[in-house]
Amino acid sequence: MDFAYVSSGGPWDAALLGVVAGLAVALPLGAIGLLLVREGLAHGFRTGAAAALAVGTVDLVYATVAVFAGSWVSSLLTGREQPVRLVGAAVLVAVAVVGLVRAVRAGRQEDPVPPTTTAPRAFARFLGLTAVNPLTALTFVAVAVALGPRLATTGDRAAFVGGAFLASLSWQLVLVGLGAFLGARVSPRVQTALQVLGFAVVLVLAVVLALG
């Protein structure tokens, strides 16, 4: 994304840049976004919101690292993009396969009921899933390096990080809310079918990620 049209204007402009960057990372519906929709669908908004907070927290950490050490991280990752993608893809494949097996088993029951979970468990699970997703880290680093002198002060960088976090968290909550809305209005069997479809798409996205 080209940020050249944005001039430096202090913390407020830096926060706006952060919002734009956060949405640029969050809006494309990738594997994590689909899993968030599934979380809201299967476990409701409260548990899904914990998962959304975990995703936003990782985005916060990556944005912080990117703006304060973006050049160093960029040089560190240069030439290592493929191994990083393969690790992230392998984790997503494992998640998708396990999810598909559980969803299919639930669908074979007379009255399929999704397995229960808690908000802390959802937070921990999505914290790990998002942390190993290389696209998040690589995108924030690319954006931070591109911005360059527009984030000249510590205040500007902090405002950028805050804007990115709020934008990311807001969108993740929208996805969870969508899943919770559907979950409250469709039958358990339809929920199971949607979960199978979602995990299948995650599996495809993992393969695409591995292939670069």
PDB file of C-alpha atoms in Angstrom:
ATOM      1  CA  MET A   1       0.000   0.000   0.000  1.00  0.00           C
ATOM      2  CA  ASP A   2       1.310   3.455  -0.930  1.00  0.00           C
ATOM      3  CA  PHE A   3       1.366   5.942   1.938  1.00  0.00           C
ATOM      4  CA  ALA A   4       3.214   8.621  -0.012  1.00  0.00           C
ATOM      5  CA  TYR A   5       0.149  10.861  -0.228  1.00  0.00           C
ATOM      6  CA  VAL A   6       0.024  11.270   3.556  1.00  0.00           C
ATOM      7  CA  SER A   7       2.113  14.095   4.945  1.00  0.00           C
ATOM      8  CA  SER A   8       3.635  14.158   8.384  1.00  0.00           C
ATOM      9  CA  GLY A   9       1.409  16.105  10.755  1.00  0.00           C
ATOM     10  CA  GLY A  10       2.058  14.866  14.259  1.00  0.00           C
ATOM     11  CA  PRO A  11       0.415  12.181  16.384  1.00  0.00           C
ATOM     12  CA  TRP A  12      -3.079  12.563  14.891  1.00  0.00           C
ATOM     13  CA  ASP A  13      -1.835  11.914  11.364  1.00  0.00           C
ATOM     14  CA  ALA A  14       0.321   9.081  12.686  1.00  0.00           C
ATOM     15  CA  ALA A  15      -2.751   7.564  14.370  1.00  0.00           C
ATOM     16  CA  LEU A  16      -4.666   7.837  11.078  1.00  0.00           C
ATOM     17  CA  LEU A  17      -1.793   6.070   9.335  1.00  0.00           C
ATOM     18  CA  GLY A  18      -2.021   3.374  11.986  1.00  0.00           C
ATOM     19  CA  VAL A  19      -5.755   2.943  11.364  1.00  0.00           C
ATOM     20  CA  VAL A  20      -5.133   2.603   7.623  1.00  0.00           C
ATOM     21  CA  ALA A  21      -2.298   0.118   8.200  1.00  0.00           C
ATOM     22  CA  GLY A  22      -4.341  -1.882  10.709  1.00  0.00           C
ATOM     23  CA  LEU A  23      -7.235  -2.160   8.279  1.00  0.00           C
ATOM     24  CA  ALA A  24      -4.865  -3.052   5.434  1.00  0.00           C
ATOM     25  CA  VAL A  25      -3.656  -6.001   7.489  1.00  0.00           C
ATOM     26  CA  ALA A  26      -7.046  -7.019   8.907  1.00  0.00           C
ATOM     27  CA  LEU A  27      -9.569  -6.505   6.097  1.00  0.00           C
ATOM     28  CA  PRO A  28      -8.388  -9.181   3.643  1.00  0.00           C
ATOM     29  CA  LEU A  29     -10.301 -12.257   4.802  1.00  0.00           C
ATOM     30  CA  GLY A  30      -7.563 -14.806   5.353  1.00  0.00           C
ATOM     31  CA  ALA A  31      -7.274 -17.909   7.473  1.00  0.00           C
ATOM     32  CA  ILE A  32      -7.344 -16.091  10.826  1.00  0.00           C
ATOM     33  CA  GLY A  33     -10.411 -14.100   9.816  1.00  0.00           C
ATOM     34  CA  LEU A  34     -12.277 -17.245   8.810  1.00  0.00           C
ATOM     35  CA  LEU A  35     -11.328 -18.922  12.078  1.00  0.00           C
ATOM     36  CA  LEU A  36     -12.666 -15.906  13.977  1.00  0.00           C
ATOM     37  CA  VAL A  37     -16.003 -16.175  12.172  1.00  0.00           C
ATOM     38  CA  ARG A  38     -16.059 -19.865  13.075  1.00  0.00           C
ATOM     39  CA  GLU A  39     -15.262 -19.061  16.711  1.00  0.00           C
ATOM     40  CA  GLY A  40     -18.221 -16.714  16.959  1.00  0.00           C
ATOM     41  CA  LEU A  41     -20.417 -19.235  15.153  1.00  0.00           C
ATOM     42  CA  ALA A  42     -19.499 -22.146  17.415  1.00  0.00           C
ATOM     43  CA  HIS A  43     -19.024 -20.456  20.795  1.00  0.00           C
ATOM     44  CA  GLY A  44     -20.812 -17.103  20.724  1.00  0.00           C
ATOM     45  CA  PHE A  45     -19.701 -13.504  20.877  1.00  0.00           C
ATOM     46  CA  ARG A  46     -18.126 -13.463  24.348  1.00  0.00           C
ATOM     47  CA  THR A  47     -15.668 -16.278  23.643  1.00  0.00           C
ATOM     48  CA  GLY A  48     -15.135 -14.994  20.111  1.00  0.00           C
ATOM     49  CA  ALA A  49     -14.356 -11.519  21.448  1.00  0.00           C
ATOM     50  CA  ALA A  50     -11.524 -13.013  23.507  1.00  0.00           C
ATOM     51  CA  ALA A  51     -10.152 -14.551  20.312  1.00  0.00           C
ATOM     52  CA  ALA A  52     -10.492 -11.193  18.538  1.00  0.00           C
ATOM     53  CA  LEU A  53      -8.605  -9.491  21.373  1.00  0.00           C
ATOM     54  CA  ALA A  54      -5.800 -12.031  20.977  1.00  0.00           C
ATOM     55  CA  VAL A  55      -5.493 -11.241  17.269  1.00  0.00           C
ATOM     56  CA  GLY A  56      -5.503  -7.520  18.000  1.00  0.00           C
ATOM     57  CA  THR A  57      -2.856  -8.011  20.683  1.00  0.00           C
ATOM     58  CA  VAL A  58      -0.500  -9.759  18.269  1.00  0.00           C
ATOM     59  CA  ASP A  59      -1.086  -7.007  15.720  1.00  0.00           C
ATOM     60  CA  LEU A  60      -0.225  -4.502  18.460  1.00  0.00           C
ATOM     61  CA  VAL A  61       3.042  -6.296  19.222  1.00  0.00           C
ATOM     62  CA  TYR A  62       4.004  -6.645  15.556  1.00  0.00           C
ATOM     63  CA  ALA A  63       3.164  -3.006  14.835  1.00  0.00           C
ATOM     64  CA  THR A  64       5.292  -1.917  17.807  1.00  0.00           C
ATOM     65  CA  VAL A  65       8.258  -3.990  16.680  1.00  0.00           C
ATOM     66  CA  ALA A  66       7.813  -2.783  13.101  1.00  0.00           C
ATOM     67  CA  VAL A  67       7.870   0.937  13.875  1.00  0.00           C
ATOM     68  CA  PHE A  68      10.715   0.776  16.376  1.00  0.00           C
ATOM     69  CA  ALA A  69      12.876  -1.831  14.645  1.00  0.00           C
ATOM     70  CA  GLY A  70      11.410  -2.180  11.173  1.00  0.00           C
ATOM     71  CA  SER A  71      14.659  -1.798   9.218  1.00  0.00           C
ATOM     72  CA  TRP A  72      16.454  -4.338  11.399  1.00  0.00           C
ATOM     73  CA  VAL A  73      13.608  -6.849  11.163  1.00  0.00           C
ATOM     74  CA  SER A  74      13.387  -6.334   7.400  1.00  0.00           C
ATOM     75  CA  SER A  75      17.086  -7.102   6.959  1.00  0.00           C
ATOM     76  CA  LEU A  76      16.749 -10.110   9.267  1.00  0.00           C
ATOM     77  CA  LEU A  77      13.865 -11.565   7.218  1.00  0.00           C
ATOM     78  CA  THR A  78      15.416 -10.879   3.815  1.00  0.00           C
ATOM     79  CA  GLY A  79      16.006 -14.205   2.104  1.00  0.00           C
ATOM     80  CA  ARG A  80      14.092 -16.113   4.784  1.00  0.00           C
ATOM     81  CA  GLU A  81      10.539 -15.415   3.632  1.00  0.00           C
ATOM     82  CA  GLN A  82       9.896 -18.935   2.354  1.00  0.00           C
ATOM     83  CA  PRO A  83      10.831 -20.781   5.600  1.00  0.00           C
ATOM     84  CA  VAL A  84       8.688 -18.314   7.563  1.00  0.00           C
ATOM     85  CA  ARG A  85       5.749 -18.923   5.229  1.00  0.00           C
ATOM     86  CA  LEU A  86       6.193 -22.693   5.470  1.00  0.00           C
ATOM     87  CA  VAL A  87       6.056 -22.622   9.270  1.00  0.00           C
ATOM     88  CA  GLY A  88       2.881 -20.550   9.232  1.00  0.00           C
ATOM     89  CA  ALA A  89       1.343 -22.771   6.553  1.00  0.00           C
ATOM     90  CA  ALA A  90       2.159 -25.944   8.498  1.00  0.00           C
ATOM     91  CA  VAL A  91       0.402 -24.615  11.598  1.00  0.00           C
ATOM     92  CA  LEU A  92      -2.669 -23.629   9.583  1.00  0.00           C
ATOM     93  CA  VAL A  93      -2.780 -27.059   7.919  1.00  0.00           C
ATOM     94  CA  ALA A  94      -2.740 -28.729  11.340  1.00  0.00           C
ATOM     95  CA  VAL A  95      -5.524 -26.451  12.599  1.00  0.00           C
ATOM     96  CA  ALA A  96      -7.620 -27.043   9.479  1.00  0.00           C
ATOM     97  CA  VAL A  97      -7.221 -30.838   9.542  1.00  0.00           C
ATOM     98  CA  VAL A  98      -8.061 -31.115  13.245  1.00  0.00           C
ATOM     99  CA  GLY A  99     -11.035 -28.794  12.778  1.00  0.00           C
ATOM    100  CA  LEU A 100     -12.309 -30.733   9.779  1.00  0.00           C
ATOM    101  CA  VAL A 101     -12.086 -34.059  11.618  1.00  0.00           C
ATOM    102  CA  ARG A 102     -13.970 -32.690  14.628  1.00  0.00           C
ATOM    103  CA  ALA A 103     -16.614 -31.014  12.484  1.00  0.00           C
ATOM    104  CA  VAL A 104     -17.217 -34.161  10.428  1.00  0.00           C
ATOM    105  CA  ARG A 105     -17.486 -36.289  13.580  1.00  0.00           C
ATOM    106  CA  ALA A 106     -19.961 -33.813  15.058  1.00  0.00           C
ATOM    107  CA  GLY A 107     -21.977 -33.898  11.841  1.00  0.00           C
ATOM    108  CA  ARG A 108     -22.393 -37.671  12.120  1.00  0.00           C
ATOM    109  CA  GLN A 109     -24.104 -37.339  15.470  1.00  0.00           C
ATOM    110  CA  GLU A 110     -27.888 -37.119  15.622  1.00  0.00           C
ATOM    111  CA  ASP A 111     -27.757 -33.775  17.409  1.00  0.00           C
ATOM    112  CA  PRO A 112     -24.329 -32.276  16.712  1.00  0.00           C
ATOM    113  CA  VAL A 113     -23.130 -29.892  19.394  1.00  0.00           C
ATOM    114  CA  PRO A 114     -19.872 -27.947  18.979  1.00  0.00           C
ATOM    115  CA  PRO A 115     -17.258 -28.636  21.676  1.00  0.00           C
ATOM    116  CA  THR A 116     -17.281 -26.059  24.427  1.00  0.00           C
ATOM    117  CA  THR A 117     -14.379 -23.772  25.211  1.00  0.00           C
ATOM    118  CA  THR A 118     -13.666 -20.771  27.426  1.00  0.00           C
ATOM    119  CA  ALA A 119     -12.652 -17.204  26.700  1.00  0.00           C
ATOM    120  CA  PRO A 120      -9.111 -17.660  28.165  1.00  0.00           C
ATOM    121  CA  ARG A 121      -8.568 -20.770  26.037  1.00  0.00           C
ATOM    122  CA  ALA A 122      -9.801 -18.976  22.931  1.00  0.00           C
ATOM    123  CA  PHE A 123      -7.478 -16.059  23.701  1.00  0.00           C
ATOM    124  CA  ALA A 124      -4.467 -18.357  24.128  1.00  0.00           C
ATOM    125  CA  ARG A 125      -5.261 -20.359  20.994  1.00  0.00           C
ATOM    126  CA  PHE A 126      -5.643 -17.334  18.738  1.00  0.00           C
ATOM    127  CA  LEU A 127      -2.649 -15.628  20.288  1.00  0.00           C
ATOM    128  CA  GLY A 128      -0.514 -18.548  19.140  1.00  0.00           C
ATOM    129  CA  LEU A 129      -2.191 -18.884  15.745  1.00  0.00           C
ATOM    130  CA  THR A 130      -1.753 -15.217  14.899  1.00  0.00           C
ATOM    131  CA  ALA A 131       1.803 -15.081  16.219  1.00  0.00           C
ATOM    132  CA  VAL A 132       2.939 -17.754  13.749  1.00  0.00           C
ATOM    133  CA  ASN A 133       1.042 -16.188  10.833  1.00  0.00           C
ATOM    134  CA  PRO A 134       3.888 -14.662   8.791  1.00  0.00           C
ATOM    135  CA  LEU A 135       1.697 -12.388   6.698  1.00  0.00           C
ATOM    136  CA  THR A 136       0.877 -10.177   9.684  1.00  0.00           C
ATOM    137  CA  ALA A 137       4.506  -9.625  10.635  1.00  0.00           C
ATOM    138  CA  LEU A 138       5.721  -9.146   7.057  1.00  0.00           C
ATOM    139  CA  THR A 139       2.965  -6.643   6.237  1.00  0.00           C
ATOM    140  CA  PHE A 140       3.574  -4.474   9.290  1.00  0.00           C
ATOM    141  CA  VAL A 141       7.328  -4.456   8.662  1.00  0.00           C
ATOM    142  CA  ALA A 142       6.814  -3.477   5.005  1.00  0.00           C
ATOM    143  CA  VAL A 143       4.439  -0.673   5.998  1.00  0.00           C
ATOM    144  CA  ALA A 144       6.734   0.645   8.736  1.00  0.00           C
ATOM    145  CA  VAL A 145       9.759   0.680   6.436  1.00  0.00           C
ATOM    146  CA  ALA A 146       7.740   2.437   3.711  1.00  0.00           C
ATOM    147  CA  LEU A 147       6.566   5.132   6.120  1.00  0.00           C
ATOM    148  CA  GLY A 148      10.141   6.005   7.044  1.00  0.00           C
ATOM    149  CA  PRO A 149      10.463   9.626   8.293  1.00  0.00           C
ATOM    150  CA  ARG A 150       6.710  10.106   8.659  1.00  0.00           C
ATOM    151  CA  LEU A 151       7.010   8.460  12.077  1.00  0.00           C
ATOM    152  CA  ALA A 152       9.896  10.599  13.245  1.00  0.00           C
ATOM    153  CA  THR A 153       9.134  10.863  16.967  1.00  0.00           C
ATOM    154  CA  THR A 154       8.298   8.400  19.714  1.00  0.00           C
ATOM    155  CA  GLY A 155       4.875  10.032  20.039  1.00  0.00           C
ATOM    156  CA  ASP A 156       4.171   9.520  16.339  1.00  0.00           C
ATOM    157  CA  ARG A 157       5.177   5.864  16.562  1.00  0.00           C
ATOM    158  CA  ALA A 158       3.041   5.287  19.643  1.00  0.00           C
ATOM    159  CA  ALA A 159       0.053   6.941  17.942  1.00  0.00           C
ATOM    160  CA  PHE A 160       0.573   4.769  14.860  1.00  0.00           C
ATOM    161  CA  VAL A 161       0.630   1.599  16.980  1.00  0.00           C
ATOM    162  CA  GLY A 162      -2.508   2.660  18.870  1.00  0.00           C
ATOM    163  CA  GLY A 163      -4.378   3.373  15.652  1.00  0.00           C
ATOM    164  CA  ALA A 164      -3.336   0.040  14.147  1.00  0.00           C
ATOM    165  CA  PHE A 165      -4.463  -1.840  17.257  1.00  0.00           C
ATOM    166  CA  LEU A 166      -7.884  -0.178  17.432  1.00  0.00           C
ATOM    167  CA  ALA A 167      -8.521  -0.701  13.714  1.00  0.00           C
ATOM    168  CA  SER A 168      -7.485  -4.338  13.844  1.00  0.00           C
ATOM    169  CA  LEU A 169      -9.489  -5.125  16.981  1.00  0.00           C
ATOM    170  CA  SER A 170     -12.595  -3.413  15.616  1.00  0.00           C
ATOM    171  CA  TRP A 171     -12.554  -5.495  12.448  1.00  0.00           C
ATOM    172  CA  GLN A 172     -11.882  -8.747  14.304  1.00  0.00           C
ATOM    173  CA  LEU A 173     -14.903  -8.025  16.518  1.00  0.00           C
ATOM    174  CA  VAL A 174     -17.030  -7.475  13.406  1.00  0.00           C
ATOM    175  CA  LEU A 175     -16.021 -10.934  12.143  1.00  0.00           C
ATOM    176  CA  VAL A 176     -16.794 -12.530  15.495  1.00  0.00           C
ATOM    177  CA  GLY A 177     -20.115 -10.707  15.631  1.00  0.00           C
ATOM    178  CA  LEU A 178     -20.990 -12.018  12.177  1.00  0.00           C
ATOM    179  CA  GLY A 179     -20.259 -15.572  13.300  1.00  0.00           C
ATOM    180  CA  ALA A 180     -22.256 -15.155  16.510  1.00  0.00           C
ATOM    181  CA  PHE A 181     -25.184 -13.687  14.542  1.00  0.00           C
ATOM    182  CA  LEU A 182     -25.234 -16.709  12.231  1.00  0.00           C
ATOM    183  CA  GLY A 183     -24.777 -19.155  15.096  1.00  0.00           C
ATOM    184  CA  ALA A 184     -27.852 -17.876  16.877  1.00  0.00           C
ATOM    185  CA  ARG A 185     -30.024 -18.250  13.780  1.00  0.00           C
ATOM    186  CA  VAL A 186     -29.056 -21.511  12.065  1.00  0.00           C
ATOM    187  CA  SER A 187     -29.480 -25.123  13.099  1.00  0.00           C
ATOM    188  CA  PRO A 188     -26.617 -27.176  14.557  1.00  0.00           C
ATOM    189  CA  ARG A 189     -26.294 -29.137  11.316  1.00  0.00           C
ATOM    190  CA  VAL A 190     -25.976 -25.953   9.275  1.00  0.00           C
ATOM    191  CA  GLN A 191     -23.376 -24.726  11.771  1.00  0.00           C
ATOM    192  CA  THR A 192     -21.457 -27.948  11.241  1.00  0.00           C
ATOM    193  CA  ALA A 193     -21.636 -27.544   7.455  1.00  0.00           C
ATOM    194  CA  LEU A 194     -20.389 -23.956   7.720  1.00  0.00           C
ATOM    195  CA  GLN A 195     -17.519 -25.052   9.956  1.00  0.00           C
ATOM    196  CA  VAL A 196     -16.502 -27.783   7.498  1.00  0.00           C
ATOM    197  CA  LEU A 197     -16.564 -25.221   4.680  1.00  0.00           C
ATOM    198  CA  GLY A 198     -14.557 -22.735   6.753  1.00  0.00           C
ATOM    199  CA  PHE A 199     -11.849 -25.211   7.711  1.00  0.00           C
ATOM    200  CA  ALA A 200     -11.652 -26.411   4.097  1.00  0.00           C
ATOM    201  CA  VAL A 201     -11.018 -22.834   2.960  1.00  0.00           C
ATOM    202  CA  VAL A 202      -8.362 -22.426   5.683  1.00  0.00           C
ATOM    203  CA  LEU A 203      -6.668 -25.571   4.351  1.00  0.00           C
ATOM    204  CA  VAL A 204      -6.650 -24.147   0.826  1.00  0.00           C
ATOM    205  CA  LEU A 205      -5.270 -20.819   2.070  1.00  0.00           C
ATOM    206  CA  ALA A 206      -2.513 -22.679   3.938  1.00  0.00           C
ATOM    207  CA  VAL A 207      -1.475 -24.443   0.721  1.00  0.00           C
ATOM    208  CA  VAL A 208      -1.493 -21.109  -1.148  1.00  0.00           C
ATOM    209  CA  LEU A 209       0.657 -19.589   1.615  1.00  0.00           C
ATOM    210  CA  ALA A 210       3.146 -22.456   1.412  1.00  0.00           C
ATOM    211  CA  LEU A 211       3.445 -22.007  -2.338  1.00  0.00           C
ATOM    212  CA  GLY A 212       4.084 -18.307  -1.886  1.00  0.00           C
TER     213      GLY A 212
END
